[in-house]
Short mmCIF file of C-alpha atoms in Angstrom, two decimals:
data_model
loop_
_atom_site.label_atom_id
_atom_site.label_comp_id
_atom_site.label_asym_id
_atom_site.label_seq_id
_atom_site.Cartn_x
_atom_site.Cartn_y
_atom_site.Cartn_z
CA UNK A 1 -20.23 59.45 32.46
CA UNK A 2 -17.85 57.19 34.26
CA UNK A 3 -14.18 57.82 33.95
CA UNK A 4 -11.94 54.86 34.16
CA UNK A 5 -8.20 54.97 34.42
CA UNK A 6 -6.26 52.36 32.67
CA UNK A 7 -3.21 51.53 34.78
CA UNK A 8 -0.06 52.03 32.81
CA UNK A 9 3.40 51.08 33.95
CA UNK A 10 6.27 53.21 32.83
CA UNK A 11 9.42 51.22 32.41
CA UNK A 12 12.77 52.89 31.98
CA UNK A 13 14.57 51.52 29.01
CA UNK A 14 18.30 51.60 29.56
CA UNK A 15 20.60 50.77 26.72
CA UNK A 16 21.82 47.20 26.74
CA UNK A 17 25.50 46.48 26.95
CA UNK A 18 27.07 45.45 23.73
CA UNK A 19 29.12 42.30 23.58
CA UNK A 20 32.85 42.90 23.48
CA UNK A 21 34.48 41.79 20.26
CA UNK A 22 38.03 41.49 19.07
CA UNK A 23 41.18 41.24 21.15
CA UNK A 24 39.55 42.27 24.44
CA UNK A 25 37.14 39.33 24.32
CA UNK A 26 39.89 36.80 23.58
CA UNK A 27 42.55 38.11 26.00
CA UNK A 28 43.06 35.75 28.90
CA UNK A 29 45.64 35.72 31.63
CA UNK A 30 48.58 33.46 30.98
CA UNK A 31 50.21 31.53 33.78
CA UNK A 32 54.00 31.86 33.82
CA UNK A 33 55.85 28.88 35.20
CA UNK A 34 57.97 29.59 38.27
CA UNK A 35 61.50 28.23 38.11
CA UNK A 36 62.14 25.81 40.99
CA UNK A 37 65.53 24.37 40.02
CA UNK A 38 68.03 25.69 42.61
CA UNK A 39 71.10 25.15 40.39
CA UNK A 40 69.56 27.17 37.58
CA UNK A 41 68.45 29.97 39.92
CA UNK A 42 71.95 30.35 41.41
CA UNK A 43 74.01 30.10 38.21
CA UNK A 44 71.85 31.61 35.47
CA UNK A 45 69.99 34.86 34.88
CA UNK A 46 66.68 33.06 34.16
CA UNK A 47 65.73 35.74 31.64
CA UNK A 48 66.07 34.68 28.07
CA UNK A 49 64.05 36.34 25.34
CA UNK A 50 64.87 33.72 22.74
CA UNK A 51 63.19 30.42 23.31
CA UNK A 52 65.80 28.24 21.63
CA UNK A 53 68.93 29.83 23.17
CA UNK A 54 70.86 28.63 26.18
CA UNK A 55 70.25 30.45 29.49
CA UNK A 56 72.53 33.41 30.21
CA UNK A 57 75.13 32.50 32.88
CA UNK A 58 75.80 34.89 35.75
CA UNK A 59 79.27 36.48 35.89
CA UNK A 60 81.37 37.21 38.97
CA UNK A 61 80.69 40.57 40.67
CA UNK A 62 84.01 42.00 39.51
CA UNK A 63 82.91 41.85 35.86
CA UNK A 64 79.91 44.13 36.40
CA UNK A 65 80.31 47.96 36.50
CA UNK A 66 80.65 49.66 39.88
CA UNK A 67 77.61 51.90 39.42
CA UNK A 68 75.40 48.81 39.31
CA UNK A 69 75.99 48.17 43.01
CA UNK A 70 75.17 51.75 44.04
CA UNK A 71 71.68 51.88 42.51
CA UNK A 72 68.95 52.66 45.04
CA UNK A 73 66.44 49.83 45.01
CA UNK A 74 64.34 51.02 47.94
CA UNK A 75 60.96 52.46 47.05
CA UNK A 76 61.05 54.77 50.07
CA UNK A 77 62.40 58.29 49.50
CA UNK A 78 65.99 58.85 50.61
CA UNK A 79 66.67 60.39 54.02
CA UNK A 80 67.28 64.14 54.13
CA UNK A 81 70.90 63.67 55.20
CA UNK A 82 71.52 61.68 52.00
CA UNK A 83 70.22 64.45 49.70
CA UNK A 84 72.36 67.33 48.47
CA UNK A 85 71.14 70.55 50.20
CA UNK A 86 71.76 72.54 47.00
CA UNK A 87 69.31 70.49 44.95
CA UNK A 88 65.74 71.39 44.07
CA UNK A 89 64.54 68.01 45.34
CA UNK A 90 65.93 68.73 48.82
CA UNK A 91 64.04 72.02 49.20
CA UNK A 92 60.87 70.60 47.73
CA UNK A 93 61.05 67.80 50.31
CA UNK A 94 61.67 70.32 53.12
CA UNK A 95 58.62 72.31 52.02
CA UNK A 96 56.44 69.18 51.92
CA UNK A 97 57.58 68.06 55.36
CA UNK A 98 56.99 71.54 56.78
CA UNK A 99 53.48 71.69 55.31
CA UNK A 100 52.76 68.22 56.70
CA UNK A 101 53.96 69.40 60.12
CA UNK A 102 51.70 72.47 59.97
CA UNK A 103 48.73 70.34 58.93
CA UNK A 104 49.36 67.96 61.83
CA UNK A 105 49.47 70.91 64.23
CA UNK A 106 46.27 72.27 62.71
CA UNK A 107 44.54 68.92 63.11
CA UNK A 108 45.60 68.70 66.76
CA UNK A 109 44.66 72.29 67.57
CA UNK A 110 41.55 72.46 65.42
CA UNK A 111 42.28 75.93 64.02
CA UNK A 112 41.91 74.78 60.44
CA UNK A 113 38.18 74.24 60.93
CA UNK A 114 35.92 77.24 60.34
CA UNK A 115 34.19 77.04 63.70
CA UNK A 116 37.54 76.92 65.49
CA UNK A 117 39.12 79.88 63.72
CA UNK A 118 40.01 82.75 65.99
CA UNK A 119 40.29 86.34 64.72
CA UNK A 120 43.18 86.97 67.09
CA UNK A 121 46.76 86.52 65.97
CA UNK A 122 48.62 83.27 66.43
CA UNK A 123 50.71 84.69 69.29
CA UNK A 124 47.58 85.80 71.13
CA UNK A 125 46.06 82.36 70.79
CA UNK A 126 49.23 80.53 71.76
CA UNK A 127 50.52 82.67 74.60
CA UNK A 128 47.35 84.39 75.81
CA UNK A 129 47.94 86.95 78.59
CA UNK A 130 51.70 86.73 78.18
CA UNK A 131 51.42 88.01 74.58
CA UNK A 132 49.12 90.80 75.74
CA UNK A 133 51.54 91.81 78.51
CA UNK A 134 54.48 91.73 76.10
CA UNK A 135 52.67 93.96 73.58
CA UNK A 136 51.77 96.40 76.32
CA UNK A 137 55.37 96.48 77.59
CA UNK A 138 56.72 97.00 74.05
CA UNK A 139 54.32 99.92 73.55
CA UNK A 140 55.49 101.47 76.82
CA UNK A 141 59.12 101.10 75.75
CA UNK A 142 58.36 102.72 72.39
CA UNK A 143 56.59 105.64 74.12
CA UNK A 144 59.60 106.28 76.37
CA UNK A 145 61.89 106.80 73.41
#
């Protein structure tokens, strides 16, 4: 009796993507015209929510409130000397900077990696024989008393 294998190909049938309908299919990017008129840019606000209205004229600086000119517009965080030391933000920033400093030291020294960890204390690793001599001297001083 001859046995014959019929070759079969198994094809994975993934679900087909459905066509997007509704607002998502119709939404297209809209080009906004850039204002190039120098007179209009200098004398008007160039923001007008009503299409039929006249553009809003700019006022002299004296007519705007004083707090408007003291708003921070920089995206960078303020310097530490500019922050009130009694605020929560100041101490949170100090903690973050300190942790960053420790992580940089760890990356330079390599002690954060498992294979570089040393069971000795930090002072033993940093000062070596000097730390050992200091501990021995302190023990001798304690024994004298």
